[in-house]
PDB file of C-alpha atoms in Angstrom:
ATOM      1  CA  MET M  19      66.233 116.216  91.842  1.00 45.00           C
ATOM      2  CA  PRO M  20      66.917 112.494  92.000  1.00 48.00           C
ATOM      3  CA  GLY M  21      69.716 112.805  89.420  1.00 48.00           C
ATOM      4  CA  LYS M  22      71.541 115.312  91.572  1.00 45.00           C
ATOM      5  CA  ASP M  23      71.303 113.071  94.666  1.00 47.00           C
ATOM      6  CA  LYS M  24      72.667 110.121  92.711  1.00 48.00           C
ATOM      7  CA  ALA M  25      75.551 112.232  91.389  1.00 44.00           C
ATOM      8  CA  ALA M  26      76.345 113.436  94.912  1.00 43.00           C
ATOM      9  CA  ALA M  27      76.300 109.859  96.223  1.00 46.00           C
ATOM     10  CA  THR M  28      78.736 108.666  93.557  1.00 48.00           C
ATOM     11  CA  ALA M  29      81.016 111.719  93.609  1.00 44.00           C
ATOM     12  CA  PRO M  30      84.453 111.184  95.141  1.00 49.00           C
ATOM     13  CA  ARG M  31      84.701 112.244  98.779  1.00 48.00           C
ATOM     14  CA  GLN M  32      86.287 115.613  99.314  1.00 50.00           C
ATOM     15  CA  GLU M  33      89.195 116.036 101.720  1.00 50.00           C
ATOM     16  CA  THR M  34      86.874 117.860 104.121  1.00 57.00           C
ATOM     17  CA  ASP M  35      84.791 114.678 104.365  1.00 78.00           C
ATOM     18  CA  ASP M  36      87.485 112.720 106.193  1.00 87.00           C
ATOM     19  CA  ALA M  37      88.137 112.547 109.920  1.00 91.00           C
ATOM     20  CA  VAL M  38      91.614 114.075 109.743  1.00 93.00           C
ATOM     21  CA  ALA M  39      90.366 117.124 107.835  1.00 93.00           C
ATOM     22  CA  ARG M  40      87.663 117.585 110.484  1.00 94.00           C
ATOM     23  CA  ILE M  41      90.242 117.281 113.279  1.00 94.00           C
ATOM     24  CA  ILE M  42      92.462 119.866 111.593  1.00 94.00           C
ATOM     25  CA  ALA M  43      89.495 122.191 111.095  1.00 94.00           C
ATOM     26  CA  ASP M  44      88.583 121.785 114.777  1.00 95.00           C
ATOM     27  CA  TRP M  45      92.108 122.684 115.867  1.00 95.00           C
ATOM     28  CA  ARG M  46      92.174 125.689 113.527  1.00 94.00           C
ATOM     29  CA  ARG M  47      88.922 126.883 115.074  1.00 95.00           C
ATOM     30  CA  GLU M  48      90.019 126.237 118.683  1.00 97.00           C
ATOM     31  CA  ARG M  49      93.695 127.187 118.389  1.00 96.00           C
ATOM     32  CA  PRO M  50      94.161 129.206 115.186  1.00 95.00           C
ATOM     33  CA  GLY M  51      97.802 129.936 115.981  1.00 95.00           C
ATOM     34  CA  LEU M  52      98.863 126.256 115.948  1.00 95.00           C
ATOM     35  CA  ASP M  53     100.659 124.854 112.922  1.00 96.00           C
ATOM     36  CA  THR M  54      98.691 121.669 112.235  1.00 95.00           C
ATOM     37  CA  ALA M  55     100.669 120.765 109.088  1.00 94.00           C
ATOM     38  CA  PRO M  56     102.094 117.522 110.605  1.00 95.00           C
ATOM     39  CA  LEU M  57      98.561 116.194 111.044  1.00 95.00           C
ATOM     40  CA  HIS M  58      98.004 116.236 107.274  1.00 93.00           C
ATOM     41  CA  VAL M  59     100.565 113.439 106.973  1.00 94.00           C
ATOM     42  CA  LEU M  60     101.006 111.744 110.322  1.00 95.00           C
ATOM     43  CA  ALA M  61      97.375 111.591 111.445  1.00 95.00           C
ATOM     44  CA  ARG M  62      96.459 110.111 108.060  1.00 94.00           C
ATOM     45  CA  LEU M  63      99.375 107.709 108.301  1.00 95.00           C
ATOM     46  CA  HIS M  64      98.165 106.616 111.733  1.00 95.00           C
ATOM     47  CA  ARG M  65      94.563 106.147 110.592  1.00 94.00           C
ATOM     48  CA  THR M  66      95.772 104.315 107.492  1.00 95.00           C
ATOM     49  CA  PHE M  67      97.867 102.002 109.660  1.00 95.00           C
ATOM     50  CA  LEU M  68      94.865 101.194 111.873  1.00 95.00           C
ATOM     51  CA  LEU M  69      92.768 100.339 108.820  1.00 95.00           C
ATOM     52  CA  TYR M  70      95.653  98.323 107.351  1.00 95.00           C
ATOM     53  CA  GLN M  71      96.190  96.451 110.614  1.00 95.00           C
ATOM     54  CA  THR M  72      92.521  95.516 110.873  1.00 94.00           C
ATOM     55  CA  ARG M  73      92.374  94.310 107.293  1.00 95.00           C
ATOM     56  CA  THR M  74      95.629  92.324 107.401  1.00 95.00           C
ATOM     57  CA  SER M  75      94.946  90.749 110.795  1.00 95.00           C
ATOM     58  CA  ARG M  76      91.605  89.230 109.788  1.00 95.00           C
ATOM     59  CA  PRO M  77      92.849  86.410 107.487  1.00 95.00           C
ATOM     60  CA  LEU M  78      95.619  85.612 109.970  1.00 95.00           C
ATOM     61  CA  ALA M  79      93.229  85.402 112.915  1.00 95.00           C
ATOM     62  CA  GLU M  80      90.972  83.100 110.893  1.00 95.00           C
ATOM     63  CA  ARG M  81      93.896  80.655 110.847  1.00 93.00           C
ATOM     64  CA  GLY M  82      94.819  81.190 114.500  1.00 93.00           C
ATOM     65  CA  LEU M  83      97.852  83.368 113.799  1.00 95.00           C
ATOM     66  CA  SER M  84      98.775  86.829 115.057  1.00 92.00           C
ATOM     67  CA  MET M  85     100.612  89.478 113.043  1.00 91.00           C
ATOM     68  CA  ALA M  86     103.621  88.864 115.297  1.00 89.00           C
ATOM     69  CA  GLY M  87     103.590  85.157 114.452  1.00 93.00           C
ATOM     70  CA  PHE M  88     103.117  85.973 110.774  1.00 94.00           C
ATOM     71  CA  ASP M  89     106.219  88.190 110.887  1.00 91.00           C
ATOM     72  CA  VAL M  90     108.278  85.322 112.343  1.00 93.00           C
ATOM     73  CA  LEU M  91     107.017  82.833 109.767  1.00 96.00           C
ATOM     74  CA  THR M  92     107.667  85.210 106.857  1.00 95.00           C
ATOM     75  CA  ALA M  93     111.196  85.920 108.126  1.00 94.00           C
ATOM     76  CA  LEU M  94     111.909  82.185 108.290  1.00 96.00           C
ATOM     77  CA  ARG M  95     110.402  81.629 104.833  1.00 97.00           C
ATOM     78  CA  ARG M  96     112.448  84.475 103.323  1.00 95.00           C
ATOM     79  CA  ALA M  97     115.620  82.919 104.750  1.00 95.00           C
ATOM     80  CA  GLY M  98     115.302  80.100 102.204  1.00 96.00           C
ATOM     81  CA  ALA M  99     115.795  76.386 102.741  1.00 97.00           C
ATOM     82  CA  PRO M 100     116.172  75.028 105.373  1.00 96.00           C
ATOM     83  CA  TYR M 101     114.000  77.977 106.573  1.00 97.00           C
ATOM     84  CA  GLN M 102     115.816  78.549 109.824  1.00 95.00           C
ATOM     85  CA  LEU M 103     117.222  81.462 111.802  1.00 94.00           C
ATOM     86  CA  THR M 104     118.364  82.059 115.355  1.00 90.00           C
ATOM     87  CA  ALA M 105     116.286  84.238 117.679  1.00 85.00           C
ATOM     88  CA  GLY M 106     118.866  86.996 117.239  1.00 85.00           C
ATOM     89  CA  GLU M 107     118.665  86.753 113.462  1.00 90.00           C
ATOM     90  CA  LEU M 108     114.873  86.907 113.682  1.00 89.00           C
ATOM     91  CA  ALA M 109     115.098  90.049 115.814  1.00 83.00           C
ATOM     92  CA  ALA M 110     117.497  91.602 113.289  1.00 83.00           C
ATOM     93  CA  SER M 111     115.284  90.669 110.332  1.00 80.00           C
ATOM     94  CA  GLY M 112     113.584  94.032 110.423  1.00 66.00           C
ATOM     95  CA  LEU M 113     110.003  93.531 111.591  1.00 63.00           C
ATOM     96  CA  ILE M 114     110.462  91.688 114.858  1.00 67.00           C
ATOM     97  CA  SER M 115     111.537  93.196 118.173  1.00 66.00           C
ATOM     98  CA  SER M 116     113.934  91.142 120.252  1.00 66.00           C
ATOM     99  CA  ALA M 117     111.730  91.626 123.331  1.00 68.00           C
ATOM    100  CA  GLY M 118     108.894  89.510 121.999  1.00 74.00           C
ATOM    101  CA  VAL M 119     110.752  86.849 120.034  1.00 83.00           C
ATOM    102  CA  THR M 120     110.710  84.139 122.733  1.00 83.00           C
ATOM    103  CA  LEU M 121     106.983  84.448 123.387  1.00 85.00           C
ATOM    104  CA  ARG M 122     106.253  84.315 119.678  1.00 88.00           C
ATOM    105  CA  LEU M 123     108.473  81.298 119.208  1.00 91.00           C
ATOM    106  CA  ASP M 124     106.845  79.498 122.145  1.00 92.00           C
ATOM    107  CA  ARG M 125     103.403  79.959 120.589  1.00 93.00           C
ATOM    108  CA  LEU M 126     104.501  78.949 117.083  1.00 96.00           C
ATOM    109  CA  GLU M 127     106.279  75.875 118.430  1.00 96.00           C
ATOM    110  CA  LYS M 128     103.205  74.898 120.469  1.00 97.00           C
ATOM    111  CA  ASP M 129     101.112  75.225 117.298  1.00 97.00           C
ATOM    112  CA  GLY M 130     103.514  72.940 115.395  1.00 97.00           C
ATOM    113  CA  LEU M 131     104.604  75.649 112.931  1.00 98.00           C
ATOM    114  CA  ILE M 132     108.262  75.806 113.981  1.00 97.00           C
ATOM    115  CA  VAL M 133     110.776  73.680 115.853  1.00 97.00           C
ATOM    116  CA  ARG M 134     113.769  74.855 117.843  1.00 94.00           C
ATOM    117  CA  GLU M 135     116.976  72.875 117.518  1.00 92.00           C
ATOM    118  CA  ARG M 136     120.375  73.266 119.157  1.00 90.00           C
ATOM    119  CA  ASP M 137     123.280  73.938 116.809  1.00 84.00           C
ATOM    120  CA  GLY M 138     125.492  70.887 116.253  1.00 85.00           C
ATOM    121  CA  GLN M 139     128.695  72.936 116.626  1.00 88.00           C
ATOM    122  CA  ASP M 140     127.704  75.327 119.408  1.00 86.00           C
ATOM    123  CA  ARG M 141     125.053  74.072 121.858  1.00 82.00           C
ATOM    124  CA  ARG M 142     124.408  77.656 123.041  1.00 85.00           C
ATOM    125  CA  VAL M 143     122.921  78.521 119.641  1.00 88.00           C
ATOM    126  CA  VAL M 144     119.296  77.588 118.992  1.00 89.00           C
ATOM    127  CA  HIS M 145     117.901  77.567 115.467  1.00 93.00           C
ATOM    128  CA  CYS M 146     114.224  78.101 114.768  1.00 94.00           C
ATOM    129  CA  ARG M 147     113.034  76.209 111.704  1.00 97.00           C
ATOM    130  CA  LEU M 148     109.729  76.044 109.866  1.00 98.00           C
ATOM    131  CA  THR M 149     107.979  72.701 110.050  1.00 98.00           C
ATOM    132  CA  PRO M 150     106.277  71.371 106.905  1.00 98.00           C
ATOM    133  CA  ALA M 151     102.976  72.629 108.372  1.00 98.00           C
ATOM    134  CA  GLY M 152     104.523  76.060 109.003  1.00 98.00           C
ATOM    135  CA  LEU M 153     105.909  76.221 105.477  1.00 98.00           C
ATOM    136  CA  ALA M 154     102.546  75.272 103.936  1.00 98.00           C
ATOM    137  CA  LEU M 155     100.699  77.805 106.102  1.00 97.00           C
ATOM    138  CA  ILE M 156     103.018  80.720 105.370  1.00 98.00           C
ATOM    139  CA  ASP M 157     103.054  79.989 101.646  1.00 97.00           C
ATOM    140  CA  GLU M 158      99.236  80.061 101.642  1.00 96.00           C
ATOM    141  CA  LEU M 159      98.916  83.101 103.911  1.00 96.00           C
ATOM    142  CA  PHE M 160     101.546  85.193 102.166  1.00 97.00           C
ATOM    143  CA  THR M 161      99.691  84.809  98.870  1.00 97.00           C
ATOM    144  CA  VAL M 162      96.471  85.897 100.625  1.00 96.00           C
ATOM    145  CA  HIS M 163      98.385  88.776 102.252  1.00 96.00           C
ATOM    146  CA  LEU M 164      99.730  90.092  98.945  1.00 97.00           C
ATOM    147  CA  ASP M 165      96.312  89.836  97.287  1.00 97.00           C
ATOM    148  CA  ASN M 166      94.841  91.755 100.225  1.00 96.00           C
ATOM    149  CA  GLU M 167      97.516  94.449  99.969  1.00 96.00           C
ATOM    150  CA  ARG M 168      96.945  94.745  96.213  1.00 96.00           C
ATOM    151  CA  ARG M 169      93.246  95.409  96.882  1.00 96.00           C
ATOM    152  CA  MET M 170      94.188  98.022  99.497  1.00 96.00           C
ATOM    153  CA  LEU M 171      96.353  99.850  96.951  1.00 97.00           C
ATOM    154  CA  ALA M 172      93.809  99.603  94.127  1.00 97.00           C
ATOM    155  CA  GLY M 173      92.895 103.275  94.540  1.00 96.00           C
ATOM    156  CA  LEU M 174      96.408 104.297  93.495  1.00 96.00           C
ATOM    157  CA  SER M 175      98.012 104.045  90.084  1.00 97.00           C
ATOM    158  CA  GLY M 176     101.274 102.139  89.796  1.00 95.00           C
ATOM    159  CA  GLU M 177     103.137 105.439  89.594  1.00 97.00           C
ATOM    160  CA  GLU M 178     101.344 106.831  92.661  1.00 97.00           C
ATOM    161  CA  SER M 179     102.070 103.660  94.607  1.00 97.00           C
ATOM    162  CA  ALA M 180     105.769 103.842  93.728  1.00 97.00           C
ATOM    163  CA  GLN M 181     105.888 107.546  94.634  1.00 97.00           C
ATOM    164  CA  LEU M 182     104.147 106.912  97.960  1.00 96.00           C
ATOM    165  CA  GLY M 183     106.524 104.042  98.714  1.00 96.00           C
ATOM    166  CA  ALA M 184     109.524 106.284  98.049  1.00 97.00           C
ATOM    167  CA  LEU M 185     108.110 109.065 100.231  1.00 96.00           C
ATOM    168  CA  LEU M 186     107.344 106.668 103.075  1.00 95.00           C
ATOM    169  CA  ALA M 187     110.896 105.275 102.856  1.00 96.00           C
ATOM    170  CA  LYS M 188     112.185 108.832 103.160  1.00 97.00           C
ATOM    171  CA  LEU M 189     109.904 109.450 106.160  1.00 95.00           C
ATOM    172  CA  GLU M 190     111.078 106.208 107.768  1.00 93.00           C
ATOM    173  CA  ARG M 191     114.736 107.254 107.396  1.00 94.00           C
ATOM    174  CA  SER M 192     113.898 110.636 108.912  1.00 94.00           C
ATOM    175  CA  LEU M 193     112.231 108.982 111.907  1.00 93.00           C
ATOM    176  CA  GLU M 194     115.157 106.569 112.345  1.00 90.00           C
ATOM    177  CA  GLU M 195     117.605 109.479 112.331  1.00 93.00           C
ATOM    178  CA  LEU M 196     115.468 111.267 114.907  1.00 92.00           C
ATOM    179  CA  ALA M 197     115.431 108.140 117.096  1.00 88.00           C
ATOM    180  CA  GLU M 198     119.245 107.986 116.957  1.00 90.00           C
ATOM    181  CA  THR M 199     119.517 111.517 118.353  1.00 89.00           C
ATOM    182  CA  ASP M 200     117.075 110.938 121.235  1.00 81.00           C
TER     183      ASP M 200
END
C-alpha cells in the first residue's frame, strides 16, 4: 500500500495531531469535569507566540540585535524624520515597557545605532535619535521582518488573516479591560 502511505504523509494534519489537542485530551481524561475551552485559544496563542518569537528573533540576532532593540529602532523609524523620540515617548509607543527603555537605549547607543541628545529648550529632556547606521539597519531589517511575517501567514487566506487580526484585536481589548479591573 505505498500509495496509501504517501497520501497519509501528504494529508493535512488533523487537530488531534497537535500538542494542544493532546493536552486538552489529557485533561479531559484526568479531570473530565474541567472546562478546558480556554486552552483551545490561549494555549494555541501561546505556542504560536513562541514559534513566532523564535522565527522573528533569528534574523535580528544574526545582526546583533534583540527584539527589544528592534522595537526601539522601529518606533524611532515610525516617528519620521528626524527619527527621534524621548524615552517617555518610546515607552508610550506601544511595544516598549518603560522599565527596560534605559537599558535598551544604552545598548543601542553603544552599538552606534542611536544617539541621545539634550533638548535645546529644556536640558532635562533627552531625545533619542537614529544614527545613519541605525536608519540603514532598521530599513533593511524591517523589510526582512515583513517578508518573514508574510511567510508565517502563508497558510491563511487574506480573508482569514484579516478575520484573525480582528479577533485578536478584540481579545487584546478584553485582556486590557481585565487588567484595568485587577
